[in-house]
Amino acid sequence: MIKQWLILHKHKIRVLLMMMLMSVVILSVQLQQDHVLPLDITFADNKSSLSSLSKGLSTSLADHKPINYHITSSPTIELLSSTKNEAKISLPPKTVYLTFDDGPSKLTGKVLDILKESNIKGTFFVLGEQVHRYPEFITRITEEGHALGNHTYNHNYEELYKGFSPFWNQIKQTEDEISLITGFRPSLVRAPGGTAGHFDDTYFTLLKQGGYQVVDWNVDSGDSKRRGVPAQEIIKGATTDIHSDQIIVLMHDGSGHEETVKALPEIITYYRDKGYKFDILTPELEPVQFKITESARALKRQQPSQEWTATNVAPNSTLFSKGKRLVMEIGRMETDFKYGEYRLTEGRIMVPLRATMEKLGVKVEWDGENKLVRMNMGMESIQMNVVTGQWISNNRIMNQVERTMNVPVQLSGDTLWVPLRELLQASGYAQIAVSMNKVEWRVTTIDK
């Protein structure tokens, strides 16, 4: 009886078995695709989910814009792309820059001791008057690999923010103090109190034009909010989580900041435990700068003249030029100095006297007893007084003085550095042209 029923309904049974087999296949495919999706994603529009899934396993969730999905647990959405493990994303390391303002002072030595013990480097924005008072700390800062920045000369807000020219003059004063000790001029600048509310467009524009990099901060330790801020409060301020991988912490090593010294080891430990590396600020880094406020723009300040800017600011950037060689085209002769064999000081090209004159075939004689330098160049002779800076050019044939100049020179070790333009003028070259391109400075003279 069953056999007869099967024979009569064999066509229907075959159709039913085929439908069941298709259902199993479809269910298997859907389960495989569901397994690839993150478990924490649910689709609000169930009708569109199947059609979206049919686009293939290689489509990332970012491409499913028509689908409204939400995350129910994990904040991370994994991509469906099979190439996920092949792509390596290179992110900058988490870095913290510890910066110290208003020094150096007697506390600076303690700060340097802590940094040395922790084997990390910091950036010190120094005041010129403090540099003059504690030059030994400037030497130690540079010798131990820390960075120096310019924090003006006396930190006097009333003077610094009444106009750009006084601010500029204090920057140059501090530069001079640092240069006397280290032989270089820092291009990093931090404004006392920060730029917010103090800097207008003129300050930013002209400092950049002069070759400087202005740096503010994004984490304030709060150690200068009032006198005697306790160490625990400083630690709390210095470790404020701003959700950034690049942290610039403002602290102070000036007089009266003993609590900052107490707080420093714990601040270092905090960032080290968080996986940050420690580094120094450099002009090449993208600076943190506060936005210009409307109140600063509204201040009626005296603006520097175009003539003052052209004389003081425009040529200043040459102080920070790097890598260019110096080419001297003297009449029909050409010679050069590699970068590092000459200096740029206050917009002047400074050259070592003996090496320069030897390149020109001139012998230099040194009178140590009288601190005099003598050079004989055919009909011309030059005598320099290293102490007074007086240069005397003589005509040896006529035995008479042709010109007298007062030009400061720099004696560094056994090397006497002199300004190239004045040296050539004293040698009788009245017409001198200086040009610059990406690879060289070129000084050209016309025959006497």
GROMACS .gro file of C-alpha atoms in nm:
model
  448
    1MET     CA    1   0.000   0.000   0.000
    2ILE     CA    2   0.284   0.239   0.093
    3LYS     CA    3   0.469   0.130  -0.216
    4GLN     CA    4   0.168   0.209  -0.433
    5TRP     CA    5   0.135   0.554  -0.265
    6LEU     CA    6   0.500   0.631  -0.330
    7ILE     CA    7   0.460   0.532  -0.692
    8LEU     CA    8   0.154   0.751  -0.732
    9HIS     CA    9   0.317   1.055  -0.562
   10LYS     CA   10   0.680   1.011  -0.665
   11HIS     CA   11   0.672   1.336  -0.868
   12LYS     CA   12   0.551   1.540  -0.570
   13ILE     CA   13   0.807   1.377  -0.340
   14ARG     CA   14   1.093   1.460  -0.580
   15VAL     CA   15   0.987   1.828  -0.591
   16LEU     CA   16   0.965   1.838  -0.208
   17LEU     CA   17   1.314   1.687  -0.166
   18MET     CA   18   1.462   1.941  -0.409
   19MET     CA   19   1.302   2.231  -0.217
   20MET     CA   20   1.439   2.097   0.111
   21LEU     CA   21   1.788   2.067  -0.036
   22MET     CA   22   1.776   2.427  -0.164
   23SER     CA   23   1.667   2.549   0.179
   24VAL     CA   24   1.963   2.378   0.343
   25VAL     CA   25   2.207   2.536   0.093
   26ILE     CA   26   2.063   2.886   0.140
   27LEU     CA   27   2.067   2.852   0.519
   28SER     CA   28   2.430   2.734   0.510
   29VAL     CA   29   2.543   3.032   0.305
   30GLN     CA   30   2.359   3.277   0.531
   31LEU     CA   31   2.513   3.122   0.842
   32GLN     CA   32   2.863   3.154   0.693
   33GLN     CA   33   2.809   3.522   0.617
   34ASP     CA   34   2.657   3.589   0.958
   35HIS     CA   35   2.965   3.431   1.119
   36VAL     CA   36   3.199   3.678   0.944
   37LEU     CA   37   3.011   3.981   1.076
   38PRO     CA   38   3.109   4.117   1.421
   39LEU     CA   39   2.884   3.981   1.689
   40ASP     CA   40   2.816   4.326   1.826
   41ILE     CA   41   2.643   4.464   1.513
   42THR     CA   42   2.268   4.431   1.456
   43PHE     CA   43   2.072   4.558   1.159
   44ALA     CA   44   1.769   4.775   1.212
   45ASP     CA   45   1.642   4.713   0.861
   46ASN     CA   46   1.612   4.333   0.830
   47LYS     CA   47   1.471   4.350   0.477
   48SER     CA   48   1.780   4.516   0.342
   49SER     CA   49   2.027   4.302   0.535
   50LEU     CA   50   2.014   3.999   0.309
   51SER     CA   51   2.053   4.203  -0.011
   52SER     CA   52   2.344   4.389   0.144
   53LEU     CA   53   2.515   4.069   0.249
   54SER     CA   54   2.488   3.932  -0.101
   55LYS     CA   55   2.736   4.195  -0.219
   56GLY     CA   56   3.019   3.965  -0.099
   57LEU     CA   57   3.252   3.903   0.187
   58SER     CA   58   3.514   4.150   0.058
   59THR     CA   59   3.293   4.457   0.111
   60SER     CA   60   3.374   4.662   0.423
   61LEU     CA   61   3.111   4.786   0.659
   62ALA     CA   62   3.212   5.141   0.570
   63ASP     CA   63   3.062   5.082   0.223
   64HIS     CA   64   2.718   4.984   0.359
   65LYS     CA   65   2.591   5.342   0.380
   66PRO     CA   66   2.221   5.259   0.304
   67ILE     CA   67   2.214   5.023   0.603
   68ASN     CA   68   2.138   5.167   0.943
   69TYR     CA   69   2.339   4.974   1.202
   70HIS     CA   70   2.435   5.037   1.557
   71ILE     CA   71   2.700   4.902   1.792
   72THR     CA   72   2.564   4.715   2.089
   73SER     CA   73   2.887   4.650   2.281
   74SER     CA   74   3.236   4.700   2.140
   75PRO     CA   75   3.332   5.048   2.010
   76THR     CA   76   3.552   4.887   1.744
   77ILE     CA   77   3.401   4.790   1.407
   78GLU     CA   78   3.603   4.525   1.227
   79LEU     CA   79   3.623   4.548   0.849
   80LEU     CA   80   3.511   4.252   0.640
   81SER     CA   81   3.796   4.302   0.394
   82SER     CA   82   4.034   4.006   0.378
   83THR     CA   83   4.324   4.252   0.333
   84LYS     CA   84   4.290   4.391   0.687
   85ASN     CA   85   4.591   4.204   0.822
   86GLU     CA   86   4.806   4.294   0.523
   87ALA     CA   87   4.782   4.673   0.567
   88LYS     CA   88   5.008   4.819   0.834
   89ILE     CA   89   4.911   5.165   0.958
   90SER     CA   90   5.212   5.372   1.066
   91LEU     CA   91   5.114   5.609   1.346
   92PRO     CA   92   5.346   5.860   1.516
   93PRO     CA   93   5.461   5.736   1.856
   94LYS     CA   94   5.298   5.876   2.166
   95THR     CA   95   5.531   6.157   2.272
   96VAL     CA   96   5.541   6.396   2.565
   97TYR     CA   97   5.747   6.715   2.565
   98LEU     CA   98   5.831   6.843   2.913
   99THR     CA   99   5.892   7.218   2.896
  100PHE     CA  100   6.024   7.451   3.166
  101ASP     CA  101   5.981   7.831   3.161
  102ASP     CA  102   6.134   8.129   3.344
  103GLY     CA  103   6.473   7.977   3.427
  104PRO     CA  104   6.744   7.918   3.477
  105SER     CA  105   6.749   7.946   3.854
  106LYS     CA  106   6.899   7.757   4.146
  107LEU     CA  107   6.619   7.502   4.095
  108THR     CA  108   6.729   7.423   3.740
  109GLY     CA  109   7.013   7.204   3.862
  110LYS     CA  110   6.764   6.986   4.055
  111VAL     CA  111   6.540   6.957   3.748
  112LEU     CA  112   6.839   6.854   3.538
  113ASP     CA  113   6.937   6.594   3.799
  114ILE     CA  114   6.590   6.436   3.784
  115LEU     CA  115   6.588   6.433   3.403
  116LYS     CA  116   6.936   6.281   3.395
  117GLU     CA  117   6.841   6.009   3.645
  118SER     CA  118   6.532   5.929   3.437
  119ASN     CA  119   6.737   5.936   3.113
  120ILE     CA  120   6.500   6.179   2.942
  121LYS     CA  121   6.534   6.520   2.777
  122GLY     CA  122   6.338   6.842   2.824
  123THR     CA  123   6.301   7.186   2.664
  124PHE     CA  124   6.395   7.499   2.861
  125PHE     CA  125   6.249   7.837   2.762
  126VAL     CA  126   6.490   8.075   2.932
  127LEU     CA  127   6.484   8.443   3.027
  128GLY     CA  128   6.782   8.653   2.915
  129GLU     CA  129   6.833   8.815   3.253
  130GLN     CA  130   6.843   8.470   3.415
  131VAL     CA  131   7.084   8.343   3.150
  132HIS     CA  132   7.315   8.630   3.240
  133ARG     CA  133   7.283   8.542   3.609
  134TYR     CA  134   7.327   8.162   3.578
  135PRO     CA  135   7.534   8.092   3.263
  136GLU     CA  136   7.659   7.761   3.406
  137PHE     CA  137   7.312   7.609   3.377
  138ILE     CA  138   7.286   7.706   3.009
  139THR     CA  139   7.610   7.520   2.948
  140ARG     CA  140   7.481   7.215   3.133
  141ILE     CA  141   7.144   7.220   2.955
  142THR     CA  142   7.310   7.206   2.613
  143GLU     CA  143   7.585   6.963   2.711
  144GLU     CA  144   7.329   6.713   2.846
  145GLY     CA  145   7.126   6.719   2.524
  146HIS     CA  146   6.827   6.929   2.625
  147ALA     CA  147   6.674   7.197   2.402
  148LEU     CA  148   6.685   7.573   2.458
  149GLY     CA  149   6.409   7.816   2.371
  150ASN     CA  150   6.376   8.195   2.402
  151HIS     CA  151   6.134   8.333   2.664
  152THR     CA  152   6.226   8.705   2.620
  153TYR     CA  153   6.459   8.895   2.851
  154ASN     CA  154   6.262   9.010   3.156
  155HIS     CA  155   5.907   8.867   3.129
  156ASN     CA  156   5.757   9.216   3.171
  157TYR     CA  157   5.407   9.199   3.018
  158GLU     CA  158   5.358   9.575   3.009
  159GLU     CA  159   5.670   9.624   2.801
  160LEU     CA  160   5.644   9.314   2.584
  161TYR     CA  161   5.285   9.360   2.473
  162LYS     CA  162   5.269   9.732   2.412
  163GLY     CA  163   5.405   9.671   2.063
  164PHE     CA  164   5.600   9.425   1.855
  165SER     CA  165   5.932   9.614   1.849
  166PRO     CA  166   5.991   9.585   2.228
  167PHE     CA  167   5.910   9.213   2.211
  168TRP     CA  168   6.156   9.170   1.923
  169ASN     CA  169   6.427   9.362   2.107
  170GLN     CA  170   6.397   9.134   2.409
  171ILE     CA  171   6.417   8.825   2.190
  172LYS     CA  172   6.741   8.957   2.041
  173GLN     CA  173   6.879   9.046   2.386
  174THR     CA  174   6.825   8.693   2.509
  175GLU     CA  175   6.973   8.552   2.189
  176ASP     CA  176   7.288   8.751   2.250
  177GLU     CA  177   7.320   8.615   2.603
  178ILE     CA  178   7.273   8.256   2.486
  179SER     CA  179   7.509   8.300   2.191
  180LEU     CA  180   7.790   8.425   2.415
  181ILE     CA  181   7.769   8.097   2.610
  182THR     CA  182   7.677   7.837   2.350
  183GLY     CA  183   7.773   7.989   2.015
  184PHE     CA  184   7.425   7.936   1.869
  185ARG     CA  185   7.090   8.116   1.869
  186PRO     CA  186   6.768   7.922   1.941
  187SER     CA  187   6.480   7.977   1.700
  188LEU     CA  188   6.213   7.840   1.938
  189VAL     CA  189   6.016   8.117   2.112
  190ARG     CA  190   5.757   8.100   2.388
  191ALA     CA  191   5.565   8.412   2.482
  192PRO     CA  192   5.542   8.493   2.855
  193GLY     CA  193   5.190   8.402   2.957
  194GLY     CA  194   5.135   8.231   2.622
  195THR     CA  195   5.019   8.391   2.298
  196ALA     CA  196   4.646   8.387   2.382
  197GLY     CA  197   4.529   8.740   2.452
  198HIS     CA  198   4.878   8.876   2.385
  199PHE     CA  199   4.973   8.801   2.023
  200ASP     CA  200   4.798   8.958   1.728
  201ASP     CA  201   4.868   8.883   1.362
  202THR     CA  202   5.173   9.112   1.360
  203TYR     CA  203   5.353   8.915   1.631
  204PHE     CA  204   5.295   8.579   1.462
  205THR     CA  205   5.370   8.702   1.110
  206LEU     CA  206   5.690   8.893   1.182
  207LEU     CA  207   5.836   8.630   1.413
  208LYS     CA  208   5.781   8.366   1.147
  209GLN     CA  209   5.931   8.597   0.885
  210GLY     CA  210   6.233   8.644   1.113
  211GLY     CA  211   6.292   8.268   1.126
  212TYR     CA  212   6.135   8.189   1.464
  213GLN     CA  213   5.896   7.912   1.566
  214VAL     CA  214   5.642   8.015   1.832
  215VAL     CA  215   5.536   7.734   2.067
  216ASP     CA  216   5.254   7.729   2.324
  217TRP     CA  217   5.133   7.415   2.511
  218ASN     CA  218   4.832   7.184   2.536
  219VAL     CA  219   4.869   7.069   2.898
  220ASP     CA  220   4.917   7.323   3.178
  221SER     CA  221   5.055   7.188   3.505
  222GLY     CA  222   4.906   7.491   3.680
  223ASP     CA  223   5.224   7.548   3.879
  224SER     CA  224   5.212   7.923   3.813
  225LYS     CA  225   4.846   7.988   3.895
  226ARG     CA  226   4.946   8.126   4.234
  227ARG     CA  227   5.233   8.114   4.476
  228GLY     CA  228   5.301   7.780   4.642
  229VAL     CA  229   5.080   7.551   4.433
  230PRO     CA  230   5.123   7.210   4.606
  231ALA     CA  231   5.294   6.923   4.426
  232GLN     CA  232   4.983   6.702   4.414
  233GLU     CA  233   4.786   6.977   4.240
  234ILE     CA  234   5.071   7.023   3.991
  235ILE     CA  235   5.078   6.648   3.921
  236LYS     CA  236   4.702   6.649   3.860
  237GLY     CA  237   4.729   6.940   3.618
  238ALA     CA  238   5.032   6.800   3.433
  239THR     CA  239   4.865   6.463   3.379
  240THR     CA  240   4.532   6.593   3.249
  241ASP     CA  241   4.409   6.351   2.982
  242ILE     CA  242   4.347   6.549   2.662
  243HIS     CA  243   4.320   6.236   2.443
  244SER     CA  244   4.623   6.323   2.231
  245ASP     CA  245   4.937   6.133   2.138
  246GLN     CA  246   5.143   6.455   2.129
  247ILE     CA  247   5.160   6.628   2.468
  248ILE     CA  248   5.340   6.956   2.548
  249VAL     CA  249   5.342   7.010   2.924
  250LEU     CA  250   5.395   7.360   3.068
  251MET     CA  251   5.601   7.374   3.386
  252HIS     CA  252   5.841   7.625   3.544
  253ASP     CA  253   6.192   7.599   3.685
  254GLY     CA  254   6.218   7.962   3.793
  255SER     CA  255   6.262   8.077   4.150
  256GLY     CA  256   5.973   7.983   4.381
  257HIS     CA  257   5.879   7.659   4.201
  258GLU     CA  258   6.015   7.407   4.450
  259GLU     CA  259   5.685   7.215   4.438
  260THR     CA  260   5.731   7.160   4.064
  261VAL     CA  261   6.062   6.990   4.137
  262LYS     CA  262   5.883   6.765   4.390
  263ALA     CA  263   5.610   6.680   4.138
  264LEU     CA  264   5.838   6.608   3.843
  265PRO     CA  265   5.933   6.242   3.919
  266GLU     CA  266   5.567   6.138   3.949
  267ILE     CA  267   5.477   6.324   3.629
  268ILE     CA  268   5.753   6.135   3.448
  269THR     CA  269   5.633   5.804   3.591
  270TYR     CA  270   5.276   5.874   3.481
  271TYR     CA  271   5.364   5.931   3.116
  272ARG     CA  272   5.614   5.646   3.109
  273ASP     CA  273   5.348   5.406   3.241
  274LYS     CA  274   5.110   5.534   2.972
  275GLY     CA  275   5.359   5.435   2.702
  276TYR     CA  276   5.474   5.782   2.604
  277LYS     CA  277   5.828   5.850   2.490
  278PHE     CA  278   6.000   6.173   2.597
  279ASP     CA  279   6.155   6.413   2.348
  280ILE     CA  280   6.264   6.774   2.295
  281LEU     CA  281   6.086   7.036   2.088
  282THR     CA  282   6.251   7.129   1.757
  283PRO     CA  283   6.167   7.389   1.490
  284GLU     CA  284   6.076   7.107   1.251
  285LEU     CA  285   5.777   6.993   1.459
  286GLU     CA  286   5.428   7.123   1.389
  287PRO     CA  287   5.385   7.381   1.668
  288VAL     CA  288   5.100   7.406   1.918
  289GLN     CA  289   4.978   7.765   1.900
  290PHE     CA  290   4.678   7.934   2.059
  291LYS     CA  291   4.430   8.114   1.836
  292ILE     CA  292   4.443   8.491   1.812
  293THR     CA  293   4.173   8.644   2.030
  294GLU     CA  294   3.955   8.934   1.925
  295SER     CA  295   4.067   9.123   2.235
  296ALA     CA  296   4.428   9.102   2.116
  297ARG     CA  297   4.333   9.219   1.768
  298ALA     CA  298   4.142   9.510   1.919
  299LEU     CA  299   4.444   9.647   2.108
  300LYS     CA  300   4.570   9.970   1.958
  301ARG     CA  301   4.940   9.897   1.935
  302GLN     CA  302   5.207  10.087   1.754
  303GLN     CA  303   5.301   9.892   1.442
  304PRO     CA  304   5.663   9.872   1.324
  305SER     CA  305   5.741  10.065   1.007
  306GLN     CA  306   5.819   9.890   0.679
  307GLU     CA  307   6.171  10.031   0.698
  308TRP     CA  308   6.223   9.888   1.048
  309THR     CA  309   6.088   9.550   0.938
  310ALA     CA  310   6.309   9.543   0.629
  311THR     CA  311   6.616   9.629   0.834
  312ASN     CA  312   6.558   9.406   1.138
  313VAL     CA  313   6.318   9.122   1.056
  314ALA     CA  314   6.368   9.035   0.690
  315PRO     CA  315   6.740   8.946   0.707
  316ASN     CA  316   6.711   8.774   1.046
  317SER     CA  317   6.599   8.440   0.902
  318THR     CA  318   6.948   8.394   0.756
  319LEU     CA  319   7.063   8.324   1.111
  320PHE     CA  320   6.884   7.991   1.094
  321SER     CA  321   6.975   7.889   0.739
  322LYS     CA  322   7.121   7.542   0.723
  323GLY     CA  323   7.325   7.347   0.477
  324LYS     CA  324   7.419   7.617   0.227
  325ARG     CA  325   7.777   7.654   0.113
  326LEU     CA  326   7.940   7.995   0.084
  327VAL     CA  327   8.092   8.084  -0.253
  328MET     CA  328   8.326   8.383  -0.285
  329GLU     CA  329   8.377   8.517  -0.635
  330ILE     CA  330   8.668   8.760  -0.590
  331GLY     CA  331   8.751   8.918  -0.922
  332ARG     CA  332   8.851   8.629  -1.148
  333MET     CA  333   8.905   8.388  -0.861
  334GLU     CA  334   8.642   8.167  -0.697
  335THR     CA  335   8.664   7.980  -0.369
  336ASP     CA  336   8.411   7.836  -0.127
  337PHE     CA  337   8.336   7.732   0.232
  338LYS     CA  338   8.126   7.432   0.325
  339TYR     CA  339   7.839   7.478   0.569
  340GLY     CA  340   7.988   7.490   0.918
  341GLU     CA  341   8.307   7.656   0.795
  342TYR     CA  342   8.138   7.996   0.821
  343ARG     CA  343   7.879   8.151   1.053
  344LEU     CA  344   7.572   8.372   1.025
  345THR     CA  345   7.563   8.624   1.311
  346GLU     CA  346   7.312   8.911   1.330
  347GLY     CA  347   7.262   8.894   0.953
  348ARG     CA  348   7.638   8.906   0.889
  349ILE     CA  349   7.841   8.634   0.719
  350MET     CA  350   8.131   8.563   0.955
  351VAL     CA  351   8.441   8.380   0.827
  352PRO     CA  352   8.759   8.255   0.996
  353LEU     CA  353   9.019   8.518   0.911
  354ARG     CA  354   9.328   8.301   0.859
  355ALA     CA  355   9.150   8.033   0.652
  356THR     CA  356   8.978   8.298   0.437
  357MET     CA  357   9.292   8.494   0.360
  358GLU     CA  358   9.487   8.177   0.287
  359LYS     CA  359   9.223   8.087   0.027
  360LEU     CA  360   9.295   8.428  -0.126
  361GLY     CA  361   9.672   8.373  -0.109
  362VAL     CA  362   9.734   8.626   0.170
  363LYS     CA  363   9.954   8.555   0.474
  364VAL     CA  364   9.820   8.649   0.818
  365GLU     CA  365  10.055   8.751   1.099
  366TRP     CA  366   9.952   8.757   1.465
  367ASP     CA  367  10.105   8.995   1.719
  368GLY     CA  368  10.004   8.835   2.047
  369GLU     CA  369  10.165   9.095   2.269
  370ASN     CA  370   9.965   9.385   2.120
  371LYS     CA  371   9.660   9.178   2.017
  372LEU     CA  372   9.705   9.283   1.654
  373VAL     CA  373   9.652   9.103   1.325
  374ARG     CA  374   9.849   9.215   1.018
  375MET     CA  375   9.796   9.121   0.653
  376ASN     CA  376   9.992   9.233   0.347
  377MET     CA  377   9.816   9.222   0.009
  378GLY     CA  378  10.044   9.378  -0.247
  379MET     CA  379   9.993   9.752  -0.224
  380GLU     CA  380   9.740   9.714   0.058
  381SER     CA  381   9.801   9.618   0.421
  382ILE     CA  382   9.542   9.574   0.694
  383GLN     CA  383   9.591   9.592   1.068
  384MET     CA  384   9.319   9.475   1.309
  385ASN     CA  385   9.305   9.541   1.680
  386VAL     CA  386   9.125   9.243   1.834
  387VAL     CA  387   9.049   9.432   2.157
  388THR     CA  388   8.909   9.759   2.017
  389GLY     CA  389   8.778   9.626   1.684
  390GLN     CA  390   8.962   9.901   1.492
  391TRP     CA  391   9.070   9.815   1.136
  392ILE     CA  392   9.331  10.029   0.956
  393SER     CA  393   9.396   9.992   0.583
  394ASN     CA  394   9.726  10.135   0.454
  395ASN     CA  395   9.859  10.201   0.109
  396ARG     CA  396  10.210  10.058   0.131
  397ILE     CA  397  10.338  10.251  -0.171
  398MET     CA  398  10.213  10.591  -0.056
  399ASN     CA  399  10.265  10.498   0.310
  400GLN     CA  400   9.936  10.651   0.414
  401VAL     CA  401   9.612  10.544   0.578
  402GLU     CA  402   9.338  10.489   0.322
  403ARG     CA  403   9.050  10.396   0.552
  404THR     CA  404   8.970  10.323   0.915
  405MET     CA  405   8.680  10.102   1.031
  406ASN     CA  406   8.545   9.996   1.366
  407VAL     CA  407   8.413   9.643   1.328
  408PRO     CA  408   8.376   9.395   1.619
  409VAL     CA  409   8.552   9.063   1.574
  410GLN     CA  410   8.501   8.734   1.758
  411LEU     CA  411   8.790   8.539   1.906
  412SER     CA  412   8.681   8.180   1.967
  413GLY     CA  413   8.965   7.963   2.090
  414ASP     CA  414   9.248   8.017   1.842
  415THR     CA  415   9.013   8.129   1.562
  416LEU     CA  416   8.941   8.491   1.482
  417TRP     CA  417   8.601   8.537   1.314
  418VAL     CA  418   8.544   8.852   1.107
  419PRO     CA  419   8.251   8.981   0.894
  420LEU     CA  420   8.318   8.899   0.530
  421ARG     CA  421   8.171   9.215   0.379
  422GLU     CA  422   8.386   9.443   0.596
  423LEU     CA  423   8.693   9.228   0.531
  424LEU     CA  424   8.650   9.270   0.157
  425GLN     CA  425   8.581   9.642   0.192
  426ALA     CA  426   8.898   9.684   0.398
  427SER     CA  427   9.082   9.498   0.123
  428GLY     CA  428   8.975   9.763  -0.128
  429TYR     CA  429   8.664   9.606  -0.284
  430ALA     CA  430   8.402   9.882  -0.278
  431GLN     CA  431   8.130   9.699  -0.475
  432ILE     CA  432   8.010   9.378  -0.313
  433ALA     CA  433   7.697   9.181  -0.400
  434VAL     CA  434   7.545   8.902  -0.189
  435SER     CA  435   7.289   8.659  -0.329
  436MET     CA  436   7.134   8.335  -0.206
  437ASN     CA  437   6.955   8.035  -0.356
  438LYS     CA  438   6.856   7.693  -0.223
  439VAL     CA  439   7.211   7.556  -0.216
  440GLU     CA  440   7.451   7.846  -0.169
  441TRP     CA  441   7.537   8.195  -0.059
  442ARG     CA  442   7.734   8.380  -0.327
  443VAL     CA  443   7.947   8.686  -0.253
  444THR     CA  444   8.069   8.866  -0.566
  445THR     CA  445   8.315   9.152  -0.593
  446ILE     CA  446   8.431   9.372  -0.879
  447ASP     CA  447   8.803   9.420  -0.947
  448LYS     CA  448   8.963   9.708  -0.763
   0.00000   0.00000   0.00000
